[in-house]
Amino acid sequence: MAITAEDVKKLREKTGAGMMDCKKALQEANGNMEEAIASLRKHGIAVATKREGKTAQQGTIATYIHAGDQIGVLVELNCETDFVARTDDFKAFAREVCMQVAAQQPKWVAPEDVPADAVEREKQILREQALNEGKPEAIVERMVEGRVKKFYENYCLVNQAYIRDDSKTIGDLLNELLAKTGERVLVRRFVRYQVGEEL
């Protein structure tokens, strides 16, 4: 059964688990949302499931201005309570996300935020690249899927390798924070400005 980005987004919102964990759980559950939630709980991933229904409307706006005042970043990070928003762990994560955005220039928070036409345009480019490389058509689609994954790793914040430890992604750091706080924590949005960039 095909798992859609919308399915992954719904499961992520319900559990607070990482995107790849949600996708894997949905695949294993053949698309069944309840079974996927149960699977995540069994593996201790859905730490926020017990708080399903709670909204993440507290949080912080974190800022970062790079040395030389050429790059500036704003990040909105949400959680359920102002208590968690005031913790050192939450503030530290917000700072790290700002640094990540400044250095790695993601375009979206997560793959489910990428517009469908942008994904399709990228797939078309990758498909043509593979064919131009002389790859057999039979394996082109598999190659495209693999390269789309790389596209997400380059441009989606939660899929990017963490700038201080590339064995982890920002999604991994987010899950670690979820485990510490026991609350839903979301990177809601970000904006990055650089002097002289094309508008």
PDB file of N, CA and C in Angstrom, residues 147-181:
ATOM      1  N   ARG A 147      17.497   9.171  -5.120  1.00  0.00           N
ATOM      2  CA  ARG A 147      18.002  10.538  -5.251  1.00  0.00           C
ATOM      3  C   ARG A 147      17.027  11.553  -4.662  1.00  0.00           C
ATOM      4  N   VAL A 148      15.742  11.249  -4.670  1.00  0.00           N
ATOM      5  CA  VAL A 148      14.768  12.129  -4.014  1.00  0.00           C
ATOM      6  C   VAL A 148      15.025  12.143  -2.507  1.00  0.00           C
ATOM      7  N   LYS A 149      15.393  10.995  -1.978  1.00  0.00           N
ATOM      8  CA  LYS A 149      15.741  10.933  -0.551  1.00  0.00           C
ATOM      9  C   LYS A 149      16.909  11.886  -0.268  1.00  0.00           C
ATOM     10  N   LYS A 150      17.879  11.897  -1.163  1.00  0.00           N
ATOM     11  CA  LYS A 150      19.025  12.807  -1.008  1.00  0.00           C
ATOM     12  C   LYS A 150      18.571  14.260  -1.116  1.00  0.00           C
ATOM     13  N   PHE A 151      17.610  14.507  -1.999  1.00  0.00           N
ATOM     14  CA  PHE A 151      17.040  15.853  -2.142  1.00  0.00           C
ATOM     15  C   PHE A 151      16.433  16.308  -0.807  1.00  0.00           C
ATOM     16  N   TYR A 152      15.675  15.420  -0.158  1.00  0.00           N
ATOM     17  CA  TYR A 152      15.099  15.751   1.149  1.00  0.00           C
ATOM     18  C   TYR A 152      16.205  16.000   2.186  1.00  0.00           C
ATOM     19  N   GLU A 153      17.250  15.200   2.115  1.00  0.00           N
ATOM     20  CA  GLU A 153      18.352  15.367   3.078  1.00  0.00           C
ATOM     21  C   GLU A 153      19.054  16.707   2.885  1.00  0.00           C
ATOM     22  N   ASN A 154      19.023  17.213   1.683  1.00  0.00           N
ATOM     23  CA  ASN A 154      19.682  18.503   1.409  1.00  0.00           C
ATOM     24  C   ASN A 154      18.798  19.684   1.788  1.00  0.00           C
ATOM     25  N   TYR A 155      17.495  19.573   1.547  1.00  0.00           N
ATOM     26  CA  TYR A 155      16.631  20.756   1.632  1.00  0.00           C
ATOM     27  C   TYR A 155      15.585  20.746   2.735  1.00  0.00           C
ATOM     28  N   CYS A 156      15.390  19.637   3.422  1.00  0.00           N
ATOM     29  CA  CYS A 156      14.399  19.581   4.510  1.00  0.00           C
ATOM     30  C   CYS A 156      15.130  19.558   5.848  1.00  0.00           C
ATOM     31  N   LEU A 157      14.823  20.534   6.687  1.00  0.00           N
ATOM     32  CA  LEU A 157      15.542  20.723   7.940  1.00  0.00           C
ATOM     33  C   LEU A 157      15.643  19.444   8.769  1.00  0.00           C
ATOM     34  N   VAL A 158      14.527  18.758   9.019  1.00  0.00           N
ATOM     35  CA  VAL A 158      14.575  17.600   9.916  1.00  0.00           C
ATOM     36  C   VAL A 158      15.340  16.423   9.316  1.00  0.00           C
ATOM     37  N   ASN A 159      15.558  16.422   8.015  1.00  0.00           N
ATOM     38  CA  ASN A 159      16.305  15.336   7.370  1.00  0.00           C
ATOM     39  C   ASN A 159      17.788  15.652   7.231  1.00  0.00           C
ATOM     40  N   GLN A 160      18.147  16.895   7.480  1.00  0.00           N
ATOM     41  CA  GLN A 160      19.545  17.280   7.291  1.00  0.00           C
ATOM     42  C   GLN A 160      20.440  16.699   8.381  1.00  0.00           C
ATOM     43  N   ALA A 161      21.676  16.380   7.995  1.00  0.00           N
ATOM     44  CA  ALA A 161      22.670  15.974   8.986  1.00  0.00           C
ATOM     45  C   ALA A 161      22.990  17.174   9.877  1.00  0.00           C
ATOM     46  N   TYR A 162      23.067  16.908  11.157  1.00  0.00           N
ATOM     47  CA  TYR A 162      23.343  17.950  12.147  1.00  0.00           C
ATOM     48  C   TYR A 162      24.757  18.495  11.915  1.00  0.00           C
ATOM     49  N   ILE A 163      24.913  19.814  11.912  1.00  0.00           N
ATOM     50  CA  ILE A 163      26.202  20.414  11.554  1.00  0.00           C
ATOM     51  C   ILE A 163      27.303  20.084  12.562  1.00  0.00           C
ATOM     52  N   ARG A 164      26.945  19.725  13.791  1.00  0.00           N
ATOM     53  CA  ARG A 164      27.980  19.429  14.791  1.00  0.00           C
ATOM     54  C   ARG A 164      28.259  17.933  14.919  1.00  0.00           C
ATOM     55  N   ASP A 165      27.399  17.099  14.344  1.00  0.00           N
ATOM     56  CA  ASP A 165      27.564  15.642  14.440  1.00  0.00           C
ATOM     57  C   ASP A 165      26.766  15.007  13.307  1.00  0.00           C
ATOM     58  N   ASP A 166      27.453  14.714  12.200  1.00  0.00           N
ATOM     59  CA  ASP A 166      26.709  14.264  11.021  1.00  0.00           C
ATOM     60  C   ASP A 166      26.223  12.813  11.117  1.00  0.00           C
ATOM     61  N   SER A 167      26.450  12.180  12.278  1.00  0.00           N
ATOM     62  CA  SER A 167      25.845  10.862  12.473  1.00  0.00           C
ATOM     63  C   SER A 167      24.382  10.995  12.893  1.00  0.00           C
ATOM     64  N   LYS A 168      23.962  12.219  13.179  1.00  0.00           N
ATOM     65  CA  LYS A 168      22.580  12.488  13.590  1.00  0.00           C
ATOM     66  C   LYS A 168      21.941  13.473  12.627  1.00  0.00           C
ATOM     67  N   THR A 169      20.616  13.400  12.541  1.00  0.00           N
ATOM     68  CA  THR A 169      19.871  14.418  11.811  1.00  0.00           C
ATOM     69  C   THR A 169      19.224  15.372  12.810  1.00  0.00           C
ATOM     70  N   ILE A 170      18.700  16.478  12.298  1.00  0.00           N
ATOM     71  CA  ILE A 170      17.945  17.389  13.170  1.00  0.00           C
ATOM     72  C   ILE A 170      16.708  16.668  13.705  1.00  0.00           C
ATOM     73  N   GLY A 171      16.134  15.774  12.907  1.00  0.00           N
ATOM     74  CA  GLY A 171      15.008  14.969  13.380  1.00  0.00           C
ATOM     75  C   GLY A 171      15.393  14.107  14.566  1.00  0.00           C
ATOM     76  N   ASP A 172      16.606  13.561  14.551  1.00  0.00           N
ATOM     77  CA  ASP A 172      17.084  12.768  15.692  1.00  0.00           C
ATOM     78  C   ASP A 172      17.180  13.644  16.945  1.00  0.00           C
ATOM     79  N   LEU A 173      17.711  14.850  16.762  1.00  0.00           N
ATOM     80  CA  LEU A 173      17.823  15.765  17.913  1.00  0.00           C
ATOM     81  C   LEU A 173      16.440  16.114  18.454  1.00  0.00           C
ATOM     82  N   LEU A 174      15.492  16.297  17.538  1.00  0.00           N
ATOM     83  CA  LEU A 174      14.132  16.624  17.951  1.00  0.00           C
ATOM     84  C   LEU A 174      13.530  15.464  18.758  1.00  0.00           C
ATOM     85  N   ASN A 175      13.766  14.237  18.302  1.00  0.00           N
ATOM     86  CA  ASN A 175      13.256  13.077  19.040  1.00  0.00           C
ATOM     87  C   ASN A 175      13.904  12.955  20.423  1.00  0.00           C
ATOM     88  N   GLU A 176      15.181  13.299  20.504  1.00  0.00           N
ATOM     89  CA  GLU A 176      15.849  13.272  21.812  1.00  0.00           C
ATOM     90  C   GLU A 176      15.213  14.290  22.751  1.00  0.00           C
ATOM     91  N   LEU A 177      14.868  15.457  22.203  1.00  0.00           N
ATOM     92  CA  LEU A 177      14.218  16.483  23.027  1.00  0.00           C
ATOM     93  C   LEU A 177      12.824  16.026  23.451  1.00  0.00           C
ATOM     94  N   LEU A 178      12.107  15.359  22.538  1.00  0.00           N
ATOM     95  CA  LEU A 178      10.791  14.809  22.883  1.00  0.00           C
ATOM     96  C   LEU A 178      10.903  13.840  24.042  1.00  0.00           C
ATOM     97  N   ALA A 179      11.949  12.986  23.981  1.00  0.00           N
ATOM     98  CA  ALA A 179      12.126  11.993  25.039  1.00  0.00           C
ATOM     99  C   ALA A 179      12.416  12.657  26.374  1.00  0.00           C
ATOM    100  N   LYS A 180      13.163  13.754  26.339  1.00  0.00           N
ATOM    101  CA  LYS A 180      13.510  14.450  27.585  1.00  0.00           C
ATOM    102  C   LYS A 180      12.314  15.171  28.180  1.00  0.00           C
ATOM    103  N   THR A 181      11.549  15.825  27.318  1.00  0.00           N
ATOM    104  CA  THR A 181      10.469  16.686  27.818  1.00  0.00           C
ATOM    105  C   THR A 181       9.151  15.942  27.981  1.00  0.00           C
TER     106      THR A 181
END
